[in-house]
Tab-separated table of C-alpha atoms and ligand atoms in Angstrom:
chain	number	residue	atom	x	y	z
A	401	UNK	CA	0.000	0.000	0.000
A	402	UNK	CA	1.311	3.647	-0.840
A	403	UNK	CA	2.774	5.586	2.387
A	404	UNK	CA	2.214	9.049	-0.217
A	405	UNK	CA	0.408	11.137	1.636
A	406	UNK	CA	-1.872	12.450	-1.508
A	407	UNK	CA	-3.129	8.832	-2.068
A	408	UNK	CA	-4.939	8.229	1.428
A	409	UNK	CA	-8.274	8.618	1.516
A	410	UNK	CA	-10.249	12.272	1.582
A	411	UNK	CA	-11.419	11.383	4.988
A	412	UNK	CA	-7.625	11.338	5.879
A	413	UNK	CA	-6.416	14.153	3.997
A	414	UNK	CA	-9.362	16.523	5.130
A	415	UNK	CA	-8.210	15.449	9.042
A	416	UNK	CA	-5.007	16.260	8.450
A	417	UNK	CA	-5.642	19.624	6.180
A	418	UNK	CA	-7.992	20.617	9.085
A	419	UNK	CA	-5.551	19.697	11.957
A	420	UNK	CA	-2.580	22.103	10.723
A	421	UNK	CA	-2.072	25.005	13.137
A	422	UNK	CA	-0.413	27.870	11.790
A	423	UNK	CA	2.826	28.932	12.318
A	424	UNK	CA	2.887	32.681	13.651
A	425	UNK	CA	6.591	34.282	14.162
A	426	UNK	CA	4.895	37.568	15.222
A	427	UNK	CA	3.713	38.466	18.544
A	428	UNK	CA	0.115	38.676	18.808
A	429	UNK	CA	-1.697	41.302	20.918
A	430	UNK	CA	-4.336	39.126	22.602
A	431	UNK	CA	-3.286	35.995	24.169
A	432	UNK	CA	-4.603	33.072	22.002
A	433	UNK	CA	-7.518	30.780	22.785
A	434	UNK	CA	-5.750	27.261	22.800
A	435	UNK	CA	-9.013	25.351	22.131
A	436	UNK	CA	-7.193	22.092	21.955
A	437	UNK	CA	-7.762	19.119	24.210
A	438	UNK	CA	-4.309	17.857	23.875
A	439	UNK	CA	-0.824	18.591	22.269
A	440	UNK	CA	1.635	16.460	20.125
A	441	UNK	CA	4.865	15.353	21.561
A	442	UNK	CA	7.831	14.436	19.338
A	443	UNK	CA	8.000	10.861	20.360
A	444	UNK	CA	7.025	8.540	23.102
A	445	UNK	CA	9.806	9.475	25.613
A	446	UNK	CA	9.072	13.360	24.984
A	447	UNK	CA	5.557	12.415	25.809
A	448	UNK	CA	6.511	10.606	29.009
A	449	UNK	CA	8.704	13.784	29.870
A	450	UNK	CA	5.854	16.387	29.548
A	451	UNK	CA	3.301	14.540	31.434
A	452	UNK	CA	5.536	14.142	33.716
A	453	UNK	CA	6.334	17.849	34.310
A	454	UNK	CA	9.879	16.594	33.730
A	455	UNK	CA	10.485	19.283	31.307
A	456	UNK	CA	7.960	22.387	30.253
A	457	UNK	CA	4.910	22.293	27.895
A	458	UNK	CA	1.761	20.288	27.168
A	459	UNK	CA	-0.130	17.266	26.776
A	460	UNK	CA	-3.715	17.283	27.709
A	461	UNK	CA	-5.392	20.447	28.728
A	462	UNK	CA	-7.031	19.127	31.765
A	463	UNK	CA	-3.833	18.993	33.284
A	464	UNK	CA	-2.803	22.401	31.672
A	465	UNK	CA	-3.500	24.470	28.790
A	466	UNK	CA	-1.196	27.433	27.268
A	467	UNK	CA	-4.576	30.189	27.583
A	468	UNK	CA	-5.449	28.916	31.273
A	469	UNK	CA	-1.806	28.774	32.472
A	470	UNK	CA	-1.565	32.902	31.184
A	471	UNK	CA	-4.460	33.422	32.774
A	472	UNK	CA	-3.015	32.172	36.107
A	473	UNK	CA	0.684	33.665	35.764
A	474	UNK	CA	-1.488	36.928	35.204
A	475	UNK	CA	-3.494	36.928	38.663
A	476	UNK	CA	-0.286	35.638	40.422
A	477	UNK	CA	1.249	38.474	39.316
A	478	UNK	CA	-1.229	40.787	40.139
A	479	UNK	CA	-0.710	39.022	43.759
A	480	UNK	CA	3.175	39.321	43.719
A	481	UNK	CA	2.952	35.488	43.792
A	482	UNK	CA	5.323	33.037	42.940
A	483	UNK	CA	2.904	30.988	40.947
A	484	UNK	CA	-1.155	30.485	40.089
A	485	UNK	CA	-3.689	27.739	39.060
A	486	UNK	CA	-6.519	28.563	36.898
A	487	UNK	CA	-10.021	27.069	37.769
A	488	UNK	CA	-12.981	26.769	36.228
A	489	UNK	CA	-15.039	28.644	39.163
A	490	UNK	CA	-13.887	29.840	42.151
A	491	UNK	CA	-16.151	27.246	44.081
A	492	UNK	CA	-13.185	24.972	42.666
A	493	UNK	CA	-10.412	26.876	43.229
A	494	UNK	CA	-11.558	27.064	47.170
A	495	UNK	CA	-12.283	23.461	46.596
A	496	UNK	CA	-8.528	22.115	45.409
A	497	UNK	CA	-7.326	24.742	47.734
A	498	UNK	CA	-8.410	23.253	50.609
A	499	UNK	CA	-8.253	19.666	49.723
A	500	UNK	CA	-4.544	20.434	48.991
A	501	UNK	CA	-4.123	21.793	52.594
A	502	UNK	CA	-6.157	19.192	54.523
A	503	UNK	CA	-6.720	15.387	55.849
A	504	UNK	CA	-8.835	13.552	57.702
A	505	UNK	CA	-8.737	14.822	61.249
A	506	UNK	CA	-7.487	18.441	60.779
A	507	UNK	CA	-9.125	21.395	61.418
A	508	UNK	CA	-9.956	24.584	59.193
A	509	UNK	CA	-10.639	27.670	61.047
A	510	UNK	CA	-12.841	30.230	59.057
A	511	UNK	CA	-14.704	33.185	59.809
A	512	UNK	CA	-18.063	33.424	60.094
A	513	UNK	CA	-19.155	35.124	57.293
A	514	UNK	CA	-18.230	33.610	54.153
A	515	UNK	CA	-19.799	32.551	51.073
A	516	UNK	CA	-22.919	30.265	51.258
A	517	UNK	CA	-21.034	27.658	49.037
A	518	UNK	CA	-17.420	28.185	50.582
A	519	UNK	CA	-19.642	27.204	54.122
A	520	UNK	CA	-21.436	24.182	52.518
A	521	UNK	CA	-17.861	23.149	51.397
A	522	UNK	CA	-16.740	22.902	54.674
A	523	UNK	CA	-20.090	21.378	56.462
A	524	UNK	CA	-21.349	18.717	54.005
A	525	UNK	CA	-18.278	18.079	51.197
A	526	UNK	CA	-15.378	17.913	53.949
A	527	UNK	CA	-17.065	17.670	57.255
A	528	UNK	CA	-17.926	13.988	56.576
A	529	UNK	CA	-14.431	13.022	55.170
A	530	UNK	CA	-12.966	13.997	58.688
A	531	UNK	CA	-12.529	17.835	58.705
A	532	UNK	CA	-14.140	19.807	60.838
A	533	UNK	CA	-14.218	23.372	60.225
A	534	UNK	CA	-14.744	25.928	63.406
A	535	UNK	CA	-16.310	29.413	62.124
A	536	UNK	CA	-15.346	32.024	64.674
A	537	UNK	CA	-16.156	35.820	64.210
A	538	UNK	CA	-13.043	37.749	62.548
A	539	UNK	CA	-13.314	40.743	64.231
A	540	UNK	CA	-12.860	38.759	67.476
A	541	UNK	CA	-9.134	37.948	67.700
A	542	UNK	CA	-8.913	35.912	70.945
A	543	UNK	CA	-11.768	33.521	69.872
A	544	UNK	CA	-9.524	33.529	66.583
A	545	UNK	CA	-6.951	32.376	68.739
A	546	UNK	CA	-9.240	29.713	70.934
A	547	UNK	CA	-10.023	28.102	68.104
A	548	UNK	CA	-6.813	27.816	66.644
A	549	UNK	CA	-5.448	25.948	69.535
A	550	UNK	CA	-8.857	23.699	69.821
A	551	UNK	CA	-7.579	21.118	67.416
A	552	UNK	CA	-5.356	20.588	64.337
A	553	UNK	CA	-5.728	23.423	63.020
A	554	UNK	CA	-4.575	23.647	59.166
A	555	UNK	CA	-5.618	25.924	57.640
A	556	UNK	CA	-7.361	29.770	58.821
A	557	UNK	CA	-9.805	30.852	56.234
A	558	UNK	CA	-11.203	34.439	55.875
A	559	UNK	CA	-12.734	36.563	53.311
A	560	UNK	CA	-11.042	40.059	52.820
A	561	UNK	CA	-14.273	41.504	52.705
A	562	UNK	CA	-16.809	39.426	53.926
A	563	UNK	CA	-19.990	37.703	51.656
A	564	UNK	CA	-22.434	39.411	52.226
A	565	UNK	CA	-22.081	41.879	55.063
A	566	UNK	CA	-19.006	43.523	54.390
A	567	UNK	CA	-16.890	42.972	57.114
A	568	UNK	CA	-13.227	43.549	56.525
A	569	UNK	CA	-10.964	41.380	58.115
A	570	UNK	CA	-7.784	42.450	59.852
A	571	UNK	CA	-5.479	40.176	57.577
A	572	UNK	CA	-2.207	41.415	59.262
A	573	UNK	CA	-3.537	40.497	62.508
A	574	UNK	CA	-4.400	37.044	61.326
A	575	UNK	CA	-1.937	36.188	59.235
A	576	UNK	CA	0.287	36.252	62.272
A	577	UNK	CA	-2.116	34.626	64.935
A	578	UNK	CA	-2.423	31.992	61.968
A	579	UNK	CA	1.167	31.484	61.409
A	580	UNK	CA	1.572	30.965	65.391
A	581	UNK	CA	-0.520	27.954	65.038
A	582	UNK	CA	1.086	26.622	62.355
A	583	UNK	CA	-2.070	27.236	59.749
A	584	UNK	CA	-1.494	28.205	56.292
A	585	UNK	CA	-3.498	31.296	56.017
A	586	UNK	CA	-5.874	31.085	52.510
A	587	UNK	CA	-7.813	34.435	51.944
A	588	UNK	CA	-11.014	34.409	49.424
A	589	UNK	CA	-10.329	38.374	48.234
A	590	UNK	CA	-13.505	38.014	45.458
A	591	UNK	CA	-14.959	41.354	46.857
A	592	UNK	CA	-11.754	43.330	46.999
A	593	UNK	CA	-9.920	42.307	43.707
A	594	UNK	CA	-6.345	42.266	43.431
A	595	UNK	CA	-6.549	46.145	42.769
A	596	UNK	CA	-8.208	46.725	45.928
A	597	UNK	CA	-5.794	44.617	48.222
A	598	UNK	CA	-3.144	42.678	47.753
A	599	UNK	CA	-3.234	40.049	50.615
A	600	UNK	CA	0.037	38.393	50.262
A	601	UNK	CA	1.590	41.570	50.822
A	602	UNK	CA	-0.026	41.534	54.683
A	603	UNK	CA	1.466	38.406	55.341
A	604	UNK	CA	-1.181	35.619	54.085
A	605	UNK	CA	-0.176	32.720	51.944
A	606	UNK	CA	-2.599	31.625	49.857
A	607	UNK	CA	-4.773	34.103	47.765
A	608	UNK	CA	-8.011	32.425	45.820
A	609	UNK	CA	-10.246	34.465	44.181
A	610	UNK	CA	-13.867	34.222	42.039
A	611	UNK	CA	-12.677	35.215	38.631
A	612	UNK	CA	-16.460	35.539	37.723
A	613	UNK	CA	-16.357	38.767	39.408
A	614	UNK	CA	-14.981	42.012	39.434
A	615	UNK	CA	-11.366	39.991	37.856
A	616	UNK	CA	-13.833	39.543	34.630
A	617	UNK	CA	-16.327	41.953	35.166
A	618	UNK	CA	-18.543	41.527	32.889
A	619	UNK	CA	-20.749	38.748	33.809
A	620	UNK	CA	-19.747	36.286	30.897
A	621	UNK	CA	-17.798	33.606	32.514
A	622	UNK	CA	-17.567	31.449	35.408
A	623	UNK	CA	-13.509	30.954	36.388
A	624	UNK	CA	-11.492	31.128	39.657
A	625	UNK	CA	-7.578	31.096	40.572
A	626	UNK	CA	-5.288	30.665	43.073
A	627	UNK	CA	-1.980	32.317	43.716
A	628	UNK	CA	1.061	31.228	46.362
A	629	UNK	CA	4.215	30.098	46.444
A	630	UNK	CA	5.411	27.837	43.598
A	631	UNK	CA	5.863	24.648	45.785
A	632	UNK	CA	1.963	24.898	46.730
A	633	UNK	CA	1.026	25.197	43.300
A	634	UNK	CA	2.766	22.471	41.967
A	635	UNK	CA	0.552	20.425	44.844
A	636	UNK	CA	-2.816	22.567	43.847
A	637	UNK	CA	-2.003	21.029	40.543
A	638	UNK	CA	-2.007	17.292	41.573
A	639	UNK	CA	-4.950	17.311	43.105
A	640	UNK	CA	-6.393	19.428	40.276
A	641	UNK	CA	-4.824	17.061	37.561
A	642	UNK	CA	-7.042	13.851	39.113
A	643	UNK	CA	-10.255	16.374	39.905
A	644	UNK	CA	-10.384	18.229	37.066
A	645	UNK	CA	-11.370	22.019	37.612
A	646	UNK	CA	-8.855	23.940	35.303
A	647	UNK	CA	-10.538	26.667	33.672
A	648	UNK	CA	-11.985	26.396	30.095
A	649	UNK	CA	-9.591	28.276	27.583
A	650	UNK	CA	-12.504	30.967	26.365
A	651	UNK	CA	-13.341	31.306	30.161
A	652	UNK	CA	-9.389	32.207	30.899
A	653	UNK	CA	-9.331	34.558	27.439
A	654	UNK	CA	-12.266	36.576	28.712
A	655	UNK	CA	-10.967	36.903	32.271
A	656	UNK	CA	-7.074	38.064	31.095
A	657	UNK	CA	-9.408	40.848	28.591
A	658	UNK	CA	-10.918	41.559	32.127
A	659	UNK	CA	-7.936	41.976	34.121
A	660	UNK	CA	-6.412	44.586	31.435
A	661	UNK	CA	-9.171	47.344	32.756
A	662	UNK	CA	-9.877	45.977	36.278
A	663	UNK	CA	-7.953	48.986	37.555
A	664	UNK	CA	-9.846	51.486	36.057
A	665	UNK	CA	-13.664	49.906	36.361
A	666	UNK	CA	-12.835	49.471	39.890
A	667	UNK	CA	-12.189	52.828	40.497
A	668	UNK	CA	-15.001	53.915	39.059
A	669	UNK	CA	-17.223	51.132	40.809
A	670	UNK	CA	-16.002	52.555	43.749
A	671	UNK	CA	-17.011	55.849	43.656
A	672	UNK	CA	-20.542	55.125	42.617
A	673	UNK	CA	-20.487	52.731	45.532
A	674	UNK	CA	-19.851	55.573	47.630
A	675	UNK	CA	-21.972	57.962	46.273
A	676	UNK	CA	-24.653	55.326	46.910
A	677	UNK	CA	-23.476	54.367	50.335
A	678	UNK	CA	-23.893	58.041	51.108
A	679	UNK	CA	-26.867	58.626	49.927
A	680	UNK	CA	-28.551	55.205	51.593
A	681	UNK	CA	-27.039	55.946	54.773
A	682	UNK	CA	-29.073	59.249	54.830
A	683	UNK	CA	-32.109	57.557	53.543
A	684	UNK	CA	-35.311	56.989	55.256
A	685	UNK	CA	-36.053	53.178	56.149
A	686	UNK	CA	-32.914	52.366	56.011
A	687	UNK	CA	-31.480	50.587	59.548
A	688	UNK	CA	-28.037	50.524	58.307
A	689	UNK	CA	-25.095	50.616	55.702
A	690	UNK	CA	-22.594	48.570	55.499
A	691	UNK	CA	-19.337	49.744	52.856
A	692	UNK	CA	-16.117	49.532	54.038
A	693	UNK	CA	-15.243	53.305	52.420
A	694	UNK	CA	-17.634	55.343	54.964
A	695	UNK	CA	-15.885	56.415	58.164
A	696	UNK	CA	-19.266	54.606	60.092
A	697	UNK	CA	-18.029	50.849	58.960
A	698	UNK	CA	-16.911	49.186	61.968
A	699	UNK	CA	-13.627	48.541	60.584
A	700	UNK	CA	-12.803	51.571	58.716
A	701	UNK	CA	-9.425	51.840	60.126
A	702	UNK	CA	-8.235	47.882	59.184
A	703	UNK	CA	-10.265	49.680	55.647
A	704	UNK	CA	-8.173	51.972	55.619
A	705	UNK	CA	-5.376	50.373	55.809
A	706	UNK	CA	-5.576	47.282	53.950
A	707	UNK	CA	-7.454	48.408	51.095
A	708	UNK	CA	-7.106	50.927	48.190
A	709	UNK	CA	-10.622	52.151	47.696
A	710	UNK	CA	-13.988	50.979	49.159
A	711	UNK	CA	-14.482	48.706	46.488
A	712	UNK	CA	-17.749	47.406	44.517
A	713	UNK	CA	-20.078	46.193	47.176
A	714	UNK	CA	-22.437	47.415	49.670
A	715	UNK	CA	-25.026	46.131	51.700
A	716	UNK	CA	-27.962	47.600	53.881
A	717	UNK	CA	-30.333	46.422	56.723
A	718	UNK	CA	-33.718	47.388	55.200
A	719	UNK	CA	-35.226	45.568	58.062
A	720	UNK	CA	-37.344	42.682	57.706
A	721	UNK	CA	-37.426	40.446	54.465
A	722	UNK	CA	-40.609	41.632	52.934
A	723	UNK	CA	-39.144	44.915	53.260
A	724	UNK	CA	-36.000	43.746	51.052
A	725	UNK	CA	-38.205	42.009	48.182
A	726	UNK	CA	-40.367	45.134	48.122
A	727	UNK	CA	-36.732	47.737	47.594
A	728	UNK	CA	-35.607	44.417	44.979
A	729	UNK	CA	-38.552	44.288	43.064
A	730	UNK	CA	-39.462	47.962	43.001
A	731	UNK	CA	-35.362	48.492	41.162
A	732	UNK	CA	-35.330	49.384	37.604
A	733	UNK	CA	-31.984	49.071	36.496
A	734	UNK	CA	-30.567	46.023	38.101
A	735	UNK	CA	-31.944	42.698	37.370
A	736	UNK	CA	-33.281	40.114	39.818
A	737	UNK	CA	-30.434	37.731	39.576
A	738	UNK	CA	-27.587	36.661	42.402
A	739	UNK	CA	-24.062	37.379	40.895
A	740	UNK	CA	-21.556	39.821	41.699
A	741	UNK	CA	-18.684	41.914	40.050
A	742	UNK	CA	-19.959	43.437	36.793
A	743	UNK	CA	-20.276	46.450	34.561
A	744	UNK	CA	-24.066	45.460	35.566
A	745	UNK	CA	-25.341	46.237	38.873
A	746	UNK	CA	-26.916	43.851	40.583
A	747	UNK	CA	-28.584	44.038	44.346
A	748	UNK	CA	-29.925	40.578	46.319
A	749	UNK	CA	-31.083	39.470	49.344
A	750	UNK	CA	-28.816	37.210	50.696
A	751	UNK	CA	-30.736	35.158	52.868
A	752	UNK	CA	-33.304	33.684	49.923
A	753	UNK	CA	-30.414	33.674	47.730
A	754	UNK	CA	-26.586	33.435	47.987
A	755	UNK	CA	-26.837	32.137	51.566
A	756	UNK	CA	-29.714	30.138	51.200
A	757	UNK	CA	-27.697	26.599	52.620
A	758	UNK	CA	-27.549	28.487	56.463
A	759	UNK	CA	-30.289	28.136	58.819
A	760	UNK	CA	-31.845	30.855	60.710
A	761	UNK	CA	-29.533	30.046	63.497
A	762	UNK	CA	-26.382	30.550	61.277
A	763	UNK	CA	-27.663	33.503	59.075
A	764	UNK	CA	-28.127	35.133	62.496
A	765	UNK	CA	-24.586	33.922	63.506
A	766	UNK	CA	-22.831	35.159	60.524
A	767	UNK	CA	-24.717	38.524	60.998
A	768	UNK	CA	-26.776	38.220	57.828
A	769	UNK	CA	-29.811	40.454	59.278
A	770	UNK	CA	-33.585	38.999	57.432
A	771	UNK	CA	-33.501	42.559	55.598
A	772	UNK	CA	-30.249	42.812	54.285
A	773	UNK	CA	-29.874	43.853	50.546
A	774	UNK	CA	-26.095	43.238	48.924
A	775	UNK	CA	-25.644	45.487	46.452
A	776	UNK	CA	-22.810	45.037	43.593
A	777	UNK	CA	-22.484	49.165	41.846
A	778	UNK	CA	-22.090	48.689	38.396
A	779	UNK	CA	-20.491	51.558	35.476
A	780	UNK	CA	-24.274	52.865	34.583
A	781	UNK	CA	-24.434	56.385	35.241
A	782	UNK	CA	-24.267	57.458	39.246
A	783	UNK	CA	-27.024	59.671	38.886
A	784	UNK	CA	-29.546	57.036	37.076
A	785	UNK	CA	-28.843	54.298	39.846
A	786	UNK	CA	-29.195	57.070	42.560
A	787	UNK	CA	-32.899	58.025	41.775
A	788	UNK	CA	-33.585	53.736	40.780
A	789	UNK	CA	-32.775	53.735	44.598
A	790	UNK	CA	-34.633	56.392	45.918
A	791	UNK	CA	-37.589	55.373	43.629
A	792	UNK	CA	-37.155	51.778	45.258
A	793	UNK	CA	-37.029	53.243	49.086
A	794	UNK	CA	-40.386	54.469	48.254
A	795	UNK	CA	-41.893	51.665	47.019
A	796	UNK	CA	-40.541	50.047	49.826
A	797	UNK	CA	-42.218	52.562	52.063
A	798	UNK	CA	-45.254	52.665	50.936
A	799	UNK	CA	-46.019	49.104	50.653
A	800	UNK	CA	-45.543	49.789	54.694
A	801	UNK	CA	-42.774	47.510	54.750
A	802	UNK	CA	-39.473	50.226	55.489
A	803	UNK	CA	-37.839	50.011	58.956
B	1604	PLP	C1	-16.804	35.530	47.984
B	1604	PLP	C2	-17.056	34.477	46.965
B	1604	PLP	N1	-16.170	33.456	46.840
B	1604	PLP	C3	-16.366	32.475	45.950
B	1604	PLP	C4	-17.462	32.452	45.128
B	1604	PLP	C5	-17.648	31.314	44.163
B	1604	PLP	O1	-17.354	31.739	42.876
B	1604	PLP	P1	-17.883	30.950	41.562
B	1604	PLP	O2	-19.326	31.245	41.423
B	1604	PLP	O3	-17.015	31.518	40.484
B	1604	PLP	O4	-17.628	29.496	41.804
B	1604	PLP	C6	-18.402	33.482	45.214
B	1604	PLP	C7	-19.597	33.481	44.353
B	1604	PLP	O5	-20.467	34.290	44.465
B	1604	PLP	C8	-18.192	34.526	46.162
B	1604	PLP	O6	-19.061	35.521	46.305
């Protein structure tokens, strides 16, 4: 039978004529989509080598891809981290994160207030393979410090700025307390954004963050990453090699676009959060405001500090539940959906929604009041989401349900 190439079949020839990636000597100005489920080695032992991490490059993009690993070189640079792992949400970037960090019979320390999925994580993924997780309040240092010393403690988890009500955590504080127990020290800083603090430079170790957010901004793809020294990476990247959360290579495109403007949307995000903050806080029916850029937020001096601007996010006590529904439903501009981090803005109610998983008993422990409303400011115009509010208060009001 021939071996010439032009006497094998069409189906052969079109495979091949359809398999043939350029070859680009220039530069381009977008880092390219590698939408390719594996990658050609020279020869078997070449193969073995790369698979092996025995010598740089590719195999099988589950393992990793050229657009995901750019993606996570970007945000551990943005970190002033050694090295990053890109996931394909940040529910499993927390996940490998702590898997990485933990075994049966260890104990996570985390704060109170975190994410409804980071706390279902801990309660009904890992509680029943052995670890127990302790939530303590993070503006309480010494029962930060009890319950370090309860058990074996691994790992201390915290949210820069807490989901949903805002609290900013001293990360100096317990980086160090963490550190004196022997805990690796893994900070969720979705709500801040690298822009708005950079929590390895405060002494934590391991930075994970929702790239769906305010990293993307735009409200078009689901990733997450974490950034740390190289040697934990490399171990992120077992476990994620036999679990299989690396990020989708359109998902990591779209987030690196994201990350070229975070800078400047966040600035802008914040003001209009503050502008809005300002104007709640004044604002009939409303119990309280919670943004960690007014001089009334219980930690405005660890704020002040630790981050750059007052970020995205807000929330406010409008007093009972109905109350929040009412101020939800009567909104214009932002629609009734539960994300975070966008050009869009978006406000929720935390208990029906994003913290659904807690019981009454733990919303109330994690200070998520029945009223509260977290709001994500988006880039429309101040002005226009400033009288959507107002408007909202009122409908709120009048439907006899303000506070
Ligand atoms: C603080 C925080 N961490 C993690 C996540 C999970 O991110 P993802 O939806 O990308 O898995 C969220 C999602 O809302 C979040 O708010």
């Amino acid at each position: 039978m021939s071996t010439d190439a032009r006497s094998r079949g069409f189906g052969t020839r079109a495979i091949k004529a359809a398999t043939r990636p350029p070859r680009v000597e220039q530069q381009p100005a977008a880092v390219p989509i590698y939408q390719s489920a594996t990658f050609h080695a020279e020869d078997v032992e070449d193969y073995a080598q790369l698979i092996g991490f025995q010598k740089p490059g590719y195999t099988y993009s589950r393992l990793e891809n050229p657009t995901a690993d750019a993606m996570a070189a970007a945000f551990a640079e943005m970190h002033g981290a050694e090295s990053g792992y890109a996931f394909g949400s940040g529910m499993a970037a927390i996940h490998a994160t702590l898997v990485t960090l933990v075994q049966a019979g260890d104990r996570i320390v985390s704060t109170q207030a975190v994410y409804g999925s980071t706390r279902s994580l801990m309660e009904r993924v890992l509680a029943p393979l052995g670890v127990e997780t302790v939530f303590v309040d993070p503006t309480d240092l010494d029962a930060v410090e009890q319950a370090l010393a309860g058990g074996r403690t691994r790992v201390l988890y915290a949210e820069t700025i807490s989901n949903p009500t805002l609290v900013v955590a001293d990360l100096e504080r317990l980086a160090e307390l963490g550190h004196g127990h022997g805990a690796t020290v893994v900070v969720d800083n979705t709500f801040a954004s690298p822009y708005i603090c950079a929590p390895r430079s405060l002494g934590v170790d391991v930075v994970v963050e929702s790239a769906t957010k305010w990293l993307s901004g735009h409200s078009d793809v689901i990733a997450g990453a974490v950034a740390g020294e190289r040697g934990f990476i490399e171990r992120v990247r077992t476990v994620a090699t036999d679990t299989g959360g690396i990020v989708a290579p359109l998902s990591a495109f779209l987030v690196l676009r994201g990350m070229q403007t975070l800078h400047v949307r966040m600035d802008r995000h914040s003001a209009s959060a503050l502008a809005l903050a300002r104007q709640l806080e004044a604002a009939p029916g409303v119990a309280g405001v919670a943004y960690p850029g007014l001089p009334s937020h219980p930690q405005a001096a660890v704020a002040q500090r630790e981050l750059r601007r007052g970020g995205g996010m807000l929330a406010i006590d409008l007093g009972s539940g109905a109350a929040a529904a009412a101020f939800i439903d009567g909104l214009q501009i932002p629609p009734v959906t539960a994300t975070l981090g966008s050009v869009v803005t978006y406000a929720v109610h935390p208990p029906s929604a994003t913290h659904r998983q807690l019981d009454e008993r733990q919303l109330a422990e994690a200070g998520i009041a029945p009223g509260l409303v977290r709001i994500s400011v988006g880039l429309e115009d101040v002005d226009d989401l400033l009288a959507d509010m107002a408007l909202a208060l009122i409908s709120a009001a009048e439907a006899g349900l303000g506070a």
